[in-house]
Every structure is written in C-alpha cells, then in structure tokens.
PDB file of C-alpha atoms and ligand atoms in Angstrom:
ATOM      1  CA  MET A 455      -0.066   0.184   0.040  1.00  0.00           C
ATOM      2  CA  LYS A 456       1.499   3.235  -1.141  1.00  0.00           C
ATOM      3  CA  SER A 457       1.621   5.816   1.915  1.00  0.00           C
ATOM      4  CA  PRO A 458      -0.574   8.997   1.059  1.00  0.00           C
ATOM      5  CA  ALA A 459       2.707  11.497   1.604  1.00  0.00           C
ATOM      6  CA  VAL A 460       4.076   9.243  -1.620  1.00  0.00           C
ATOM      7  CA  ILE A 461       0.931  10.055  -3.188  1.00  0.00           C
ATOM      8  CA  LEU A 462       0.801  13.899  -3.033  1.00  0.00           C
ATOM      9  CA  PHE A 463       4.609  13.991  -3.847  1.00  0.00           C
ATOM     10  CA  ALA A 464       3.956  12.559  -7.085  1.00  0.00           C
ATOM     11  CA  SER A 465       1.143  14.006  -7.831  1.00  0.00           C
ATOM     12  CA  GLY A 466       1.992  17.932  -6.655  1.00  0.00           C
ATOM     13  CA  LEU A 467       3.284  20.531  -9.187  1.00  0.00           C
ATOM     14  CA  LEU A 468       5.842  21.726  -5.860  1.00  0.00           C
ATOM     15  CA  SER A 469       6.881  19.066  -3.648  1.00  0.00           C
ATOM     16  CA  GLN A 470       5.017  19.630   0.044  1.00  0.00           C
ATOM     17  CA  ALA A 471       8.358  21.319   1.887  1.00  0.00           C
ATOM     18  CA  ASN A 472       8.492  24.189  -0.748  1.00  0.00           C
ATOM     19  CA  ALA A 473       4.325  24.828  -1.344  1.00  0.00           C
ATOM     20  CA  HIS A 474       3.942  27.968   0.665  1.00  0.00           C
ATOM     21  CA  TYR A 475       2.232  31.420   0.089  1.00  0.00           C
ATOM     22  CA  THR A 476       1.006  34.836   1.143  1.00  0.00           C
ATOM     23  CA  PHE A 477      -1.551  37.334   1.041  1.00  0.00           C
ATOM     24  CA  GLY A 478       0.264  40.180  -0.306  1.00  0.00           C
ATOM     25  CA  ARG A 479      -2.888  41.422  -2.537  1.00  0.00           C
ATOM     26  CA  LEU A 480      -6.117  42.937  -1.666  1.00  0.00           C
ATOM     27  CA  ILE A 481      -8.889  42.665  -3.756  1.00  0.00           C
ATOM     28  CA  PHE A 482     -11.435  45.512  -3.495  1.00  0.00           C
ATOM     29  CA  ASN A 483     -13.702  47.492  -6.054  1.00  0.00           C
ATOM     30  CA  ASN A 484     -13.236  44.389  -8.399  1.00  0.00           C
ATOM     31  CA  THR A 485      -9.813  45.206  -8.610  1.00  0.00           C
ATOM     32  CA  TRP A 486      -6.231  42.971  -7.723  1.00  0.00           C
ATOM     33  CA  SER A 487      -4.306  45.205  -6.138  1.00  0.00           C
ATOM     34  CA  LYS A 488      -0.573  45.470  -6.365  1.00  0.00           C
ATOM     35  CA  THR A 489       1.837  43.214  -4.200  1.00  0.00           C
ATOM     36  CA  TRP A 490       1.719  45.238  -0.434  1.00  0.00           C
ATOM     37  CA  GLU A 491      -0.038  48.083  -1.811  1.00  0.00           C
ATOM     38  CA  TYR A 492      -2.655  47.675   0.727  1.00  0.00           C
ATOM     39  CA  VAL A 493      -1.608  44.656   2.988  1.00  0.00           C
ATOM     40  CA  ARG A 494       1.455  45.206   5.723  1.00  0.00           C
ATOM     41  CA  GLU A 495       4.389  43.050   4.262  1.00  0.00           C
ATOM     42  CA  ILE A 496       5.727  40.632   5.961  1.00  0.00           C
ATOM     43  CA  SER A 497       9.595  39.781   6.901  1.00  0.00           C
ATOM     44  CA  PRO A 498      11.686  36.809   5.443  1.00  0.00           C
ATOM     45  CA  SER A 499      12.768  33.822   7.891  1.00  0.00           C
ATOM     46  CA  THR A 500      15.763  34.203   9.191  1.00  0.00           C
ATOM     47  CA  THR A 501      16.758  30.479   9.335  1.00  0.00           C
ATOM     48  CA  ILE A 502      16.110  29.872   5.717  1.00  0.00           C
ATOM     49  CA  THR A 503      18.542  30.661   3.014  1.00  0.00           C
ATOM     50  CA  GLN A 504      16.753  30.613  -0.389  1.00  0.00           C
ATOM     51  CA  PRO A 505      15.080  34.134  -0.561  1.00  0.00           C
ATOM     52  CA  ASP A 506      11.498  33.013  -1.721  1.00  0.00           C
ATOM     53  CA  ILE A 507      11.233  30.205   0.890  1.00  0.00           C
ATOM     54  CA  ALA A 508      12.153  32.387   3.531  1.00  0.00           C
ATOM     55  CA  LEU A 509       9.439  34.836   2.548  1.00  0.00           C
ATOM     56  CA  LEU A 510       6.690  32.667   2.201  1.00  0.00           C
ATOM     57  CA  ALA A 511       7.421  30.024   4.814  1.00  0.00           C
ATOM     58  CA  PRO A 512       4.901  29.593   7.338  1.00  0.00           C
ATOM     59  CA  ASN A 513       4.497  30.183  11.424  1.00  0.00           C
ATOM     60  CA  THR A 514       4.063  27.444  13.208  1.00  0.00           C
ATOM     61  CA  GLU A 515       4.135  29.029  16.742  1.00  0.00           C
ATOM     62  CA  PRO A 516       0.359  29.952  17.760  1.00  0.00           C
ATOM     63  CA  THR A 517       1.675  31.586  20.582  1.00  0.00           C
ATOM     64  CA  SER A 518       4.056  33.888  18.316  1.00  0.00           C
ATOM     65  CA  THR A 519       2.893  37.688  17.796  1.00  0.00           C
ATOM     66  CA  ASP A 520       3.955  36.486  14.089  1.00  0.00           C
ATOM     67  CA  ILE A 521       0.361  34.414  14.352  1.00  0.00           C
ATOM     68  CA  ARG A 522      -1.446  37.942  14.133  1.00  0.00           C
ATOM     69  CA  CYS A 523      -0.697  39.759  10.678  1.00  0.00           C
ATOM     70  CA  GLY A 524       2.407  37.733   9.367  1.00  0.00           C
ATOM     71  CA  ARG A 525       6.128  37.512  10.269  1.00  0.00           C
ATOM     72  CA  ASN A 526       7.254  40.940  11.640  1.00  0.00           C
ATOM     73  CA  ALA A 527       4.023  42.655  10.488  1.00  0.00           C
ATOM     74  CA  SER A 528       2.284  43.704  14.015  1.00  0.00           C
ATOM     75  CA  ALA A 529       4.732  46.908  13.193  1.00  0.00           C
ATOM     76  CA  SER A 530       3.487  48.495  10.236  1.00  0.00           C
ATOM     77  CA  TRP A 531       7.218  49.240   8.946  1.00  0.00           C
ATOM     78  CA  SER A 532       6.171  49.082   4.991  1.00  0.00           C
ATOM     79  CA  LYS A 533       3.213  51.714   5.874  1.00  0.00           C
ATOM     80  CA  PRO A 534       0.354  50.432   2.913  1.00  0.00           C
ATOM     81  CA  LYS A 535      -2.344  52.522   1.651  1.00  0.00           C
ATOM     82  CA  THR A 536      -5.926  52.452   3.182  1.00  0.00           C
ATOM     83  CA  ALA A 537      -8.557  50.957   1.112  1.00  0.00           C
ATOM     84  CA  THR A 538     -11.926  52.472   1.422  1.00  0.00           C
ATOM     85  CA  ILE A 539     -14.406  50.154   1.640  1.00  0.00           C
ATOM     86  CA  ARG A 540     -18.405  50.141   2.216  1.00  0.00           C
ATOM     87  CA  ALA A 541     -20.034  47.422   4.508  1.00  0.00           C
ATOM     88  CA  GLY A 542     -21.454  44.758   2.331  1.00  0.00           C
ATOM     89  CA  ASP A 543     -18.762  44.922  -0.232  1.00  0.00           C
ATOM     90  CA  THR A 544     -17.170  42.297  -1.421  1.00  0.00           C
ATOM     91  CA  VAL A 545     -13.544  42.324  -1.063  1.00  0.00           C
ATOM     92  CA  GLY A 546     -10.606  39.657  -1.452  1.00  0.00           C
ATOM     93  CA  PHE A 547      -6.693  38.333  -0.907  1.00  0.00           C
ATOM     94  CA  ALA A 548      -4.986  37.007  -3.415  1.00  0.00           C
ATOM     95  CA  ALA A 549      -1.669  34.278  -3.037  1.00  0.00           C
ATOM     96  CA  GLY A 550       0.791  36.261  -3.792  1.00  0.00           C
ATOM     97  CA  GLU A 551       2.936  37.835  -5.793  1.00  0.00           C
ATOM     98  CA  PRO A 552       5.371  37.347  -4.538  1.00  0.00           C
ATOM     99  CA  ARG A 553       5.206  33.226  -5.404  1.00  0.00           C
ATOM    100  CA  LEU A 554       8.042  30.406  -5.479  1.00  0.00           C
ATOM    101  CA  ALA A 555      10.702  30.222  -7.982  1.00  0.00           C
ATOM    102  CA  GLY A 556       9.124  28.077 -10.446  1.00  0.00           C
ATOM    103  CA  ALA A 557       5.857  28.336  -9.765  1.00  0.00           C
ATOM    104  CA  ASP A 558       3.228  29.374 -12.390  1.00  0.00           C
ATOM    105  CA  VAL A 559       1.193  31.607 -10.649  1.00  0.00           C
ATOM    106  CA  ALA A 560       0.295  31.640  -6.980  1.00  0.00           C
ATOM    107  CA  ARG A 561      -1.842  29.794  -4.853  1.00  0.00           C
ATOM    108  CA  ILE A 562      -2.926  28.478  -1.969  1.00  0.00           C
ATOM    109  CA  TYR A 563      -0.880  24.759  -2.548  1.00  0.00           C
ATOM    110  CA  HIS A 564      -1.938  23.541   0.821  1.00  0.00           C
ATOM    111  CA  PRO A 565      -5.076  21.700   1.594  1.00  0.00           C
ATOM    112  CA  GLY A 566      -6.721  23.633   4.695  1.00  0.00           C
ATOM    113  CA  PHE A 567      -9.175  26.002   5.993  1.00  0.00           C
ATOM    114  CA  ALA A 568      -9.517  30.098   5.491  1.00  0.00           C
ATOM    115  CA  SER A 569     -10.859  32.513   7.685  1.00  0.00           C
ATOM    116  CA  ALA A 570     -11.155  36.277   7.840  1.00  0.00           C
ATOM    117  CA  TRP A 571     -11.021  38.750  10.596  1.00  0.00           C
ATOM    118  CA  LEU A 572     -11.346  42.215  11.518  1.00  0.00           C
ATOM    119  CA  SER A 573      -9.963  44.500  13.935  1.00  0.00           C
ATOM    120  CA  HIS A 574     -10.892  47.903  14.994  1.00  0.00           C
ATOM    121  CA  SER A 575      -7.916  50.607  15.404  1.00  0.00           C
ATOM    122  CA  PRO A 576      -8.445  52.553  18.531  1.00  0.00           C
ATOM    123  CA  THR A 577      -6.591  55.918  16.663  1.00  0.00           C
ATOM    124  CA  ASP A 578      -7.312  56.912  12.890  1.00  0.00           C
ATOM    125  CA  ASP A 579      -3.994  56.213  12.143  1.00  0.00           C
ATOM    126  CA  LEU A 580      -3.703  52.270  11.321  1.00  0.00           C
ATOM    127  CA  ASN A 581       0.183  52.375  11.218  1.00  0.00           C
ATOM    128  CA  ALA A 582       0.448  53.196  14.827  1.00  0.00           C
ATOM    129  CA  TYR A 583      -1.993  49.956  15.727  1.00  0.00           C
ATOM    130  CA  THR A 584      -0.204  46.488  15.980  1.00  0.00           C
ATOM    131  CA  GLY A 585      -3.297  44.672  16.191  1.00  0.00           C
ATOM    132  CA  ASP A 586      -3.484  44.045  19.962  1.00  0.00           C
ATOM    133  CA  GLY A 587      -7.014  44.837  20.071  1.00  0.00           C
ATOM    134  CA  ASP A 588      -9.878  43.145  19.465  1.00  0.00           C
ATOM    135  CA  TRP A 589     -10.643  40.483  16.781  1.00  0.00           C
ATOM    136  CA  PHE A 590     -14.052  39.112  15.178  1.00  0.00           C
ATOM    137  CA  LYS A 591     -13.896  36.964  12.623  1.00  0.00           C
ATOM    138  CA  ILE A 592     -16.191  37.809   9.233  1.00  0.00           C
ATOM    139  CA  MET A 593     -15.661  34.953   7.092  1.00  0.00           C
ATOM    140  CA  SER A 594     -14.744  31.072   7.377  1.00  0.00           C
ATOM    141  CA  VAL A 595     -13.957  28.435   4.602  1.00  0.00           C
ATOM    142  CA  THR A 596     -13.675  24.621   4.906  1.00  0.00           C
ATOM    143  CA  GLY A 597     -15.184  22.382   2.560  1.00  0.00           C
ATOM    144  CA  ARG A 598     -16.010  23.517  -1.160  1.00  0.00           C
ATOM    145  CA  THR A 599     -17.912  26.213  -2.562  1.00  0.00           C
ATOM    146  CA  GLU A 600     -18.709  27.803  -5.788  1.00  0.00           C
ATOM    147  CA  GLN A 601     -15.513  29.424  -5.442  1.00  0.00           C
ATOM    148  CA  SER A 602     -13.560  26.476  -5.134  1.00  0.00           C
ATOM    149  CA  LEU A 603     -11.527  24.960  -8.246  1.00  0.00           C
ATOM    150  CA  ASP A 604     -13.410  23.309 -10.783  1.00  0.00           C
ATOM    151  CA  PHE A 605     -11.178  19.826 -11.303  1.00  0.00           C
ATOM    152  CA  SER A 606     -13.069  18.696 -14.148  1.00  0.00           C
ATOM    153  CA  LEU A 607     -11.428  21.447 -16.435  1.00  0.00           C
ATOM    154  CA  PRO A 608      -8.708  20.516 -18.127  1.00  0.00           C
ATOM    155  CA  GLU A 609      -6.393  23.342 -17.151  1.00  0.00           C
ATOM    156  CA  ASN A 610      -7.196  22.276 -13.475  1.00  0.00           C
ATOM    157  CA  LYS A 611      -6.897  18.218 -14.348  1.00  0.00           C
ATOM    158  CA  ASN A 612      -3.184  18.392 -12.774  1.00  0.00           C
ATOM    159  CA  LEU A 613      -3.896  20.074  -9.490  1.00  0.00           C
ATOM    160  CA  TYR A 614      -6.573  17.722  -7.924  1.00  0.00           C
ATOM    161  CA  ASN A 615      -5.539  15.524  -5.503  1.00  0.00           C
ATOM    162  CA  GLU A 616      -8.047  13.372  -4.261  1.00  0.00           C
ATOM    163  CA  TYR A 617      -6.964  13.941  -0.402  1.00  0.00           C
ATOM    164  CA  LYS A 618      -6.734  17.685  -0.540  1.00  0.00           C
ATOM    165  CA  ALA A 619      -9.672  18.280  -2.997  1.00  0.00           C
ATOM    166  CA  ILE A 620     -12.157  18.013  -0.094  1.00  0.00           C
ATOM    167  CA  TRP A 621     -10.733  21.692   1.148  1.00  0.00           C
ATOM    168  CA  GLY A 622     -13.037  24.186  -0.692  1.00  0.00           C
ATOM    169  CA  THR A 623      -9.608  26.089  -0.797  1.00  0.00           C
ATOM    170  CA  LEU A 624      -7.293  24.092  -2.512  1.00  0.00           C
ATOM    171  CA  ASN A 625      -5.014  25.596  -5.261  1.00  0.00           C
ATOM    172  CA  VAL A 626      -7.190  28.827  -5.761  1.00  0.00           C
ATOM    173  CA  GLN A 627      -5.025  31.646  -6.734  1.00  0.00           C
ATOM    174  CA  SER A 628      -7.617  33.949  -4.021  1.00  0.00           C
ATOM    175  CA  TRP A 629     -10.687  34.237  -2.412  1.00  0.00           C
ATOM    176  CA  ASN A 630     -13.609  36.677  -1.967  1.00  0.00           C
ATOM    177  CA  PHE A 631     -15.519  37.381   0.936  1.00  0.00           C
ATOM    178  CA  THR A 632     -18.271  40.064   2.076  1.00  0.00           C
ATOM    179  CA  ILE A 633     -17.616  43.018   4.601  1.00  0.00           C
ATOM    180  CA  PRO A 634     -20.690  42.669   6.999  1.00  0.00           C
ATOM    181  CA  LYS A 635     -23.093  45.208   6.018  1.00  0.00           C
ATOM    182  CA  THR A 636     -23.710  46.472   9.637  1.00  0.00           C
ATOM    183  CA  THR A 637     -20.157  46.384  10.567  1.00  0.00           C
ATOM    184  CA  PRO A 638     -19.632  50.122  12.531  1.00  0.00           C
ATOM    185  CA  PRO A 639     -17.624  52.125  10.508  1.00  0.00           C
ATOM    186  CA  GLY A 640     -13.951  52.840  11.150  1.00  0.00           C
ATOM    187  CA  LYS A 641     -10.129  51.781  10.617  1.00  0.00           C
ATOM    188  CA  TYR A 642      -9.454  48.463  10.396  1.00  0.00           C
ATOM    189  CA  LEU A 643      -6.722  45.813  10.395  1.00  0.00           C
ATOM    190  CA  LEU A 644      -8.602  43.187   8.094  1.00  0.00           C
ATOM    191  CA  ARG A 645      -6.606  39.522   8.514  1.00  0.00           C
ATOM    192  CA  PHE A 646      -6.724  36.708   5.930  1.00  0.00           C
ATOM    193  CA  GLU A 647      -5.952  33.267   7.338  1.00  0.00           C
ATOM    194  CA  HIS A 648      -5.164  30.248   5.827  1.00  0.00           C
ATOM    195  CA  ILE A 649      -4.417  26.995   8.194  1.00  0.00           C
ATOM    196  CA  PHE A 650      -3.068  24.090   6.953  1.00  0.00           C
ATOM    197  CA  PRO A 651      -3.410  21.235   9.569  1.00  0.00           C
ATOM    198  CA  ASN A 652      -1.079  18.711  10.488  1.00  0.00           C
ATOM    199  CA  PRO A 653      -0.398  16.657  13.655  1.00  0.00           C
ATOM    200  CA  GLN A 654       2.582  17.978  14.611  1.00  0.00           C
ATOM    201  CA  ASP A 655       3.419  21.755  13.098  1.00  0.00           C
ATOM    202  CA  SER A 656       0.383  23.205  11.624  1.00  0.00           C
ATOM    203  CA  GLN A 657       1.325  25.924   9.093  1.00  0.00           C
ATOM    204  CA  TYR A 658      -0.198  29.181   9.773  1.00  0.00           C
ATOM    205  CA  TYR A 659      -0.599  31.466   6.874  1.00  0.00           C
ATOM    206  CA  MET A 660      -1.949  35.388   7.595  1.00  0.00           C
ATOM    207  CA  THR A 661      -1.347  39.184   6.234  1.00  0.00           C
ATOM    208  CA  CYS A 662      -3.219  41.885   7.567  1.00  0.00           C
ATOM    209  CA  ALA A 663      -4.684  44.746   5.305  1.00  0.00           C
ATOM    210  CA  HIS A 664      -5.346  48.440   6.112  1.00  0.00           C
ATOM    211  CA  VAL A 665      -8.942  49.098   5.418  1.00  0.00           C
ATOM    212  CA  ASN A 666     -11.753  52.368   6.032  1.00  0.00           C
ATOM    213  CA  ILE A 667     -14.727  50.753   6.641  1.00  0.00           C
ATOM    214  CA  VAL A 668     -17.485  52.850   5.369  1.00  0.00           C
ATOM    215  CA  ASN A 669     -21.159  52.371   6.653  1.00  0.00           C
ATOM    216  CA  LEU A 670     -23.693  54.051   4.726  1.00  0.00           C
ATOM    217  CA  ASN A 671     -26.457  51.617   5.667  1.00  0.00           C
ATOM    218  CA  SER A 672     -28.332  52.501   8.579  1.00  0.00           C
ATOM    219  CA  ALA A 673     -27.921  49.985  10.987  1.00  0.00           C
ATOM    220  CA  VAL A 674     -24.801  49.214  12.614  1.00  0.00           C
ATOM    221  CA  GLY A 675     -24.599  46.145  15.064  1.00  0.00           C
ATOM    222  CA  THR A 676     -21.977  44.959  17.643  1.00  0.00           C
ATOM    223  CA  PRO A 677     -19.512  42.537  16.172  1.00  0.00           C
ATOM    224  CA  GLY A 678     -18.281  39.557  18.269  1.00  0.00           C
ATOM    225  CA  PRO A 679     -17.105  36.775  19.721  1.00  0.00           C
ATOM    226  CA  LEU A 680     -14.228  38.888  20.323  1.00  0.00           C
ATOM    227  CA  VAL A 681     -10.468  37.137  20.539  1.00  0.00           C
ATOM    228  CA  LYS A 682      -6.756  38.148  20.747  1.00  0.00           C
ATOM    229  CA  ILE A 683      -4.025  36.749  18.400  1.00  0.00           C
ATOM    230  CA  PRO A 684      -1.769  35.360  19.443  1.00  0.00           C
ATOM    231  CA  GLY A 685      -4.031  33.102  21.879  1.00  0.00           C
ATOM    232  CA  VAL A 686      -7.234  32.149  19.944  1.00  0.00           C
ATOM    233  CA  TYR A 687      -5.358  28.793  18.771  1.00  0.00           C
ATOM    234  CA  LYS A 688      -3.464  26.790  21.394  1.00  0.00           C
ATOM    235  CA  ARG A 689      -0.912  24.123  20.360  1.00  0.00           C
ATOM    236  CA  GLY A 690      -2.383  20.368  19.986  1.00  0.00           C
ATOM    237  CA  GLN A 691      -5.853  21.563  19.663  1.00  0.00           C
ATOM    238  CA  PRO A 692      -7.870  19.093  17.756  1.00  0.00           C
ATOM    239  CA  ASP A 693      -9.434  21.157  15.226  1.00  0.00           C
ATOM    240  CA  VAL A 694      -6.240  22.514  14.017  1.00  0.00           C
ATOM    241  CA  TYR A 695      -3.907  19.400  14.971  1.00  0.00           C
ATOM    242  CA  PHE A 696      -4.657  16.417  13.084  1.00  0.00           C
ATOM    243  CA  ASP A 697      -4.287  14.509   9.803  1.00  0.00           C
ATOM    244  CA  HIS A 698      -5.905  15.420   6.507  1.00  0.00           C
ATOM    245  CA  TYR A 699      -4.683  12.644   4.689  1.00  0.00           C
ATOM    246  CA  ASP A 700      -7.643  10.228   5.149  1.00  0.00           C
ATOM    247  CA  LEU A 701      -9.721   9.249   3.018  1.00  0.00           C
ATOM    248  CA  LYS A 702     -12.059   8.460   6.055  1.00  0.00           C
ATOM    249  CA  PHE A 703     -12.383  12.306   6.852  1.00  0.00           C
ATOM    250  CA  ASN A 704     -15.207  13.320   6.318  1.00  0.00           C
ATOM    251  CA  ILE A 705     -15.245  17.157   6.039  1.00  0.00           C
ATOM    252  CA  SER A 706     -18.902  17.728   6.008  1.00  0.00           C
ATOM    253  CA  GLN A 707     -18.459  17.128   9.530  1.00  0.00           C
ATOM    254  CA  PHE A 708     -15.547  19.265  10.528  1.00  0.00           C
ATOM    255  CA  VAL A 709     -16.121  22.497  12.704  1.00  0.00           C
ATOM    256  CA  ALA A 710     -13.472  25.169  11.952  1.00  0.00           C
ATOM    257  CA  PRO A 711     -12.054  26.377  15.242  1.00  0.00           C
ATOM    258  CA  SER A 712     -13.780  29.137  17.250  1.00  0.00           C
ATOM    259  CA  PRO A 713     -14.526  32.009  17.250  1.00  0.00           C
ATOM    260  CA  VAL A 714     -18.130  31.865  15.212  1.00  0.00           C
ATOM    261  CA  VAL A 715     -18.093  34.205  12.383  1.00  0.00           C
ATOM    262  CA  TRP A 716     -20.028  37.249  13.090  1.00  0.00           C
ATOM    263  CA  VAL A 717     -22.732  37.915  10.386  1.00  0.00           C
ATOM    264  CA  GLY A 718     -23.295  41.548  11.065  1.00  0.00           C
TER     265      GLY A 718
HETATM  266  C1  NAG B1243     -13.262  51.373  -8.815  1.00  0.00           C
HETATM  267  O1  NAG B1243     -13.616  50.910  -9.849  1.00  0.00           O
HETATM  268  C2  NAG B1243     -13.935  51.634 -10.760  1.00  0.00           C
HETATM  269  C3  NAG B1243     -13.878  51.047 -12.127  1.00  0.00           C
HETATM  270  O2  NAG B1243     -13.474  49.763 -12.146  1.00  0.00           O
HETATM  271  C4  NAG B1243     -12.901  53.022 -10.958  1.00  0.00           C
HETATM  272  O3  NAG B1243     -13.440  54.057 -12.100  1.00  0.00           O
HETATM  273  C5  NAG B1243     -12.884  53.799  -9.504  1.00  0.00           C
HETATM  274  O4  NAG B1243     -12.049  54.756  -9.592  1.00  0.00           O
HETATM  275  C6  NAG B1243     -12.467  52.428  -8.583  1.00  0.00           C
HETATM  276  N1  NAG B1243     -12.564  53.017  -7.277  1.00  0.00           N
HETATM  277  C7  NAG B1243     -11.538  53.099  -6.271  1.00  0.00           C
HETATM  278  C8  NAG B1243     -12.008  53.702  -4.963  1.00  0.00           C
HETATM  279  O5  NAG B1243     -10.446  52.271  -6.586  1.00  0.00           O
HETATM  280  C1  NAG B1244     -12.430  37.058  -6.567  1.00  0.00           C
HETATM  281  O1  NAG B1244     -12.499  38.285  -7.775  1.00  0.00           O
HETATM  282  C2  NAG B1244     -12.008  39.047  -8.361  1.00  0.00           C
HETATM  283  C3  NAG B1244     -12.269  39.900  -8.663  1.00  0.00           C
HETATM  284  O2  NAG B1244     -13.270  40.755  -8.443  1.00  0.00           O
HETATM  285  C4  NAG B1244     -11.466  37.330  -8.994  1.00  0.00           C
HETATM  286  O3  NAG B1244     -11.258  38.070 -10.160  1.00  0.00           O
HETATM  287  C5  NAG B1244     -11.406  36.354  -8.782  1.00  0.00           C
HETATM  288  O4  NAG B1244     -11.053  35.135  -9.684  1.00  0.00           O
HETATM  289  C6  NAG B1244     -12.028  35.796  -7.434  1.00  0.00           C
HETATM  290  N1  NAG B1244     -11.957  34.778  -7.171  1.00  0.00           N
HETATM  291  C7  NAG B1244     -12.370  33.558  -6.536  1.00  0.00           C
HETATM  292  C8  NAG B1244     -11.985  32.393  -6.125  1.00  0.00           C
HETATM  293  O5  NAG B1244     -13.672  33.656  -7.252  1.00  0.00           O
HETATM  294  C1  NAG B1245      10.975  44.424  11.359  1.00  0.00           C
HETATM  295  O1  NAG B1245      10.116  45.399  11.385  1.00  0.00           O
HETATM  296  C2  NAG B1245      11.038  46.663  12.194  1.00  0.00           C
HETATM  297  C3  NAG B1245       9.805  47.643  12.740  1.00  0.00           C
HETATM  298  O2  NAG B1245       9.488  46.891  13.397  1.00  0.00           O
HETATM  299  C4  NAG B1245      11.932  47.083  10.602  1.00  0.00           C
HETATM  300  O3  NAG B1245      12.361  48.245  10.760  1.00  0.00           O
HETATM  301  C5  NAG B1245      12.754  45.983  10.171  1.00  0.00           C
HETATM  302  O4  NAG B1245      12.963  46.882   8.756  1.00  0.00           O
HETATM  303  C6  NAG B1245      12.056  44.599   9.543  1.00  0.00           C
HETATM  304  N1  NAG B1245      12.918  43.202   9.730  1.00  0.00           N
HETATM  305  C7  NAG B1245      12.850  43.120   8.457  1.00  0.00           C
HETATM  306  C8  NAG B1245      13.699  41.538   8.243  1.00  0.00           C
HETATM  307  O5  NAG B1245      12.573  43.073   7.343  1.00  0.00           O
HETATM  308  C1  NAG B1246     -20.305  12.571   6.003  1.00  0.00           C
HETATM  309  O1  NAG B1246     -21.033  13.749   6.780  1.00  0.00           O
HETATM  310  C2  NAG B1246     -22.250  13.950   6.569  1.00  0.00           C
HETATM  311  C3  NAG B1246     -22.831  14.840   7.298  1.00  0.00           C
HETATM  312  O2  NAG B1246     -23.044  14.460   8.920  1.00  0.00           O
HETATM  313  C4  NAG B1246     -23.111  12.777   6.288  1.00  0.00           C
HETATM  314  O3  NAG B1246     -24.794  13.106   5.703  1.00  0.00           O
HETATM  315  C5  NAG B1246     -22.537  12.150   5.304  1.00  0.00           C
HETATM  316  O4  NAG B1246     -23.386  10.813   5.149  1.00  0.00           O
HETATM  317  C6  NAG B1246     -21.218  11.611   5.667  1.00  0.00           C
HETATM  318  N1  NAG B1246     -20.647  10.495   4.650  1.00  0.00           N
HETATM  319  C7  NAG B1246     -19.820   9.673   5.018  1.00  0.00           C
HETATM  320  C8  NAG B1246     -19.140   9.120   3.806  1.00  0.00           C
HETATM  321  O5  NAG B1246     -19.672   9.031   5.930  1.00  0.00           O
HETATM  322 CU1   CU B1247       4.114  25.408   2.453  1.00  0.00          CU
END
C-alpha cells in the first residue's frame, strides 16, 4: 500500500516542503491591488537561506505575535495604503505575488481552511496600530464552495488530489468574501488566514490589510465574539492539529476552530 505522503509528492506541482504562499494582494472594487499596496509587508524567515522560501515560509508557533499579521508585521514598517470599502461590499485576498521560484501562478497549495477577521484601530492611524486589540471573524471556509477550483476543467486536472480536494481553498489563487453590512464604520486591520492542519506543526499563513470601512446603511451592529491574536489558537487543539490525509475524513462534519463568524 502506498502511503498518502508518497501520492502527494507524486501528484503535486511543487514538493510539499516548498508549497508555501502569502496573501500580499487585497482585492476590492473588483480589482486586484499590487502586492503590499494595501497589505502589510511581511519579513523573511531568518532561518532559511533561499529568499523565496524564506519569505513565504509559514508560521508554526501559535503563541507568537507573528501569527497576527505575519512575520514581523505587527509593527507597520511597510506603511501600506488604506483601502476605503463600504460595509456590505465584496473584498478578497490573493495568494501573492511574490510566488515561489518555478511556480506558474501563486496558489493556496496546501489543503486546509481559511478565514477573515477585523480588528478596529483605536486611532485613525493604522500604521500605529499593532493589532493587539480585539478581533472578530467575518468569514470561514472549510469545504468546497462555488469559488473552489473546478477540477473537471482540463487546465485544473493536474491540480487535483483525492486527499486534498475536499478543502474548498485548495489551489485557488484568491478568495472573496463580504464585509458584513452592519460593521461599525472606522479604520480596521483586515486579516486573512489560511491554516494547513498537521498533527505536529500546523502551518499558519496570514497577512493584514489596512481598510477604512464606510457604513452608509442605517443599522450598525455589535461585532463578536471578540478574541485576541495570538491567544486564539493553542498547540495541539484537535481542530487545528490533525491528519487530513485520510479518506475516511468527512469534511462535512468538520467544524472550523473558534470563534464563530460574526454575520452582522
Ligand atoms: C473602482 O473601479 C472603478 C472602475 O472599475 C474605477 O473607476 C474607480 O476609480 C474605482 N474606485 C476606487 C476607489 O478604486
Ligand atoms: C475574486 O474576485 C476577483 C475580482 O473580483 C476575481 O478576479 C477572482 O477570480 C475571484 N476569486 C474567486 C476564487 O472566485
Ligand atoms: C522588522 O520590523 C521592523 C519594524 O518593526 C523593521 O524596521 C525591520 O526592517 C523589519 N525587519 C525585516 C527583516 O524586514
Ligand atoms: C459525511 O457527513 C455528512 C454530514 O454529517 C453525512 O450526511 C454523510 O453521510 C457523511 N459521509 C460519509 C461518507 O460518511
Ligand atoms: Cu507550505
């Protein structure tokens, strides 16, 4: 019997170890922004020599501040622009550029689940906000949705993998979602996260965009539940640290880790 790991290596475009990504591009107003235009730039890992892999390498320590906006991005040293977005609008994040050397386009190469989050800045200066305040979740995706890749299309056939394709974000280049209609107006960090679950070192990928949310709707809600990041995940928690290469794994029974989504 072939082990699942063998099958993964055989079918992937990139080897497992190199299949990393980051979310440098905010999508809003139906437009893909440039990399790091609206998103805080992350720093390369200091323990990896190859530059593309160093930059894209995942975070694996759930108690590190790097889990908030990416490596070295709690302080806004790249000072991105702020995107003005209306509550109720659709926005998204794209997996790069940059991308790994040799990759055709940047994709979410790993199986796993994604989410989006907001944290209100206490002042109007987003560059001064480290993200140490409260966060609430506004989107969660686990299984396949209408945004997932259609693996029956000829151009997507080699991106299919029996063990991974149950996850909705597998090999997509971007993911879109809605800012809840009743989001209170203000300056926020908008965080996108993808988690590649593993029994030992689950991989956390995340970045933060600077957004100014305008709310022209009559109703304004009270977002929650509120959490801190780091603090929201613990090493070993069963809904983040598990083996997903099991054909008996039933994704329709998988519940994404807390907190639940605030729908507005
Ligand atoms: C939104 O897109 C339209 C057309 O695509 C463009 O004319 C407009 O300037 C854009 N607005 C912003 C804020 O980027
Ligand atoms: C997200 O929206 C952008 C622009 O509106 C689009 O180009 C992209 O294909 C969408 N992503 C998915 C996964 O549907
Ligand atoms: C890390 O962030 C600091 C600001 O907090 C910045 O000055 C420095 O250039 C960053 N390091 C790297 C390697 O980019
Ligand atoms: C997976 O879970 C769903 C929802 O509980 C259930 O309807 C379905 O029968 C399960 N599939 C298998 C193969 O067990
Ligand atoms: Cu990876």
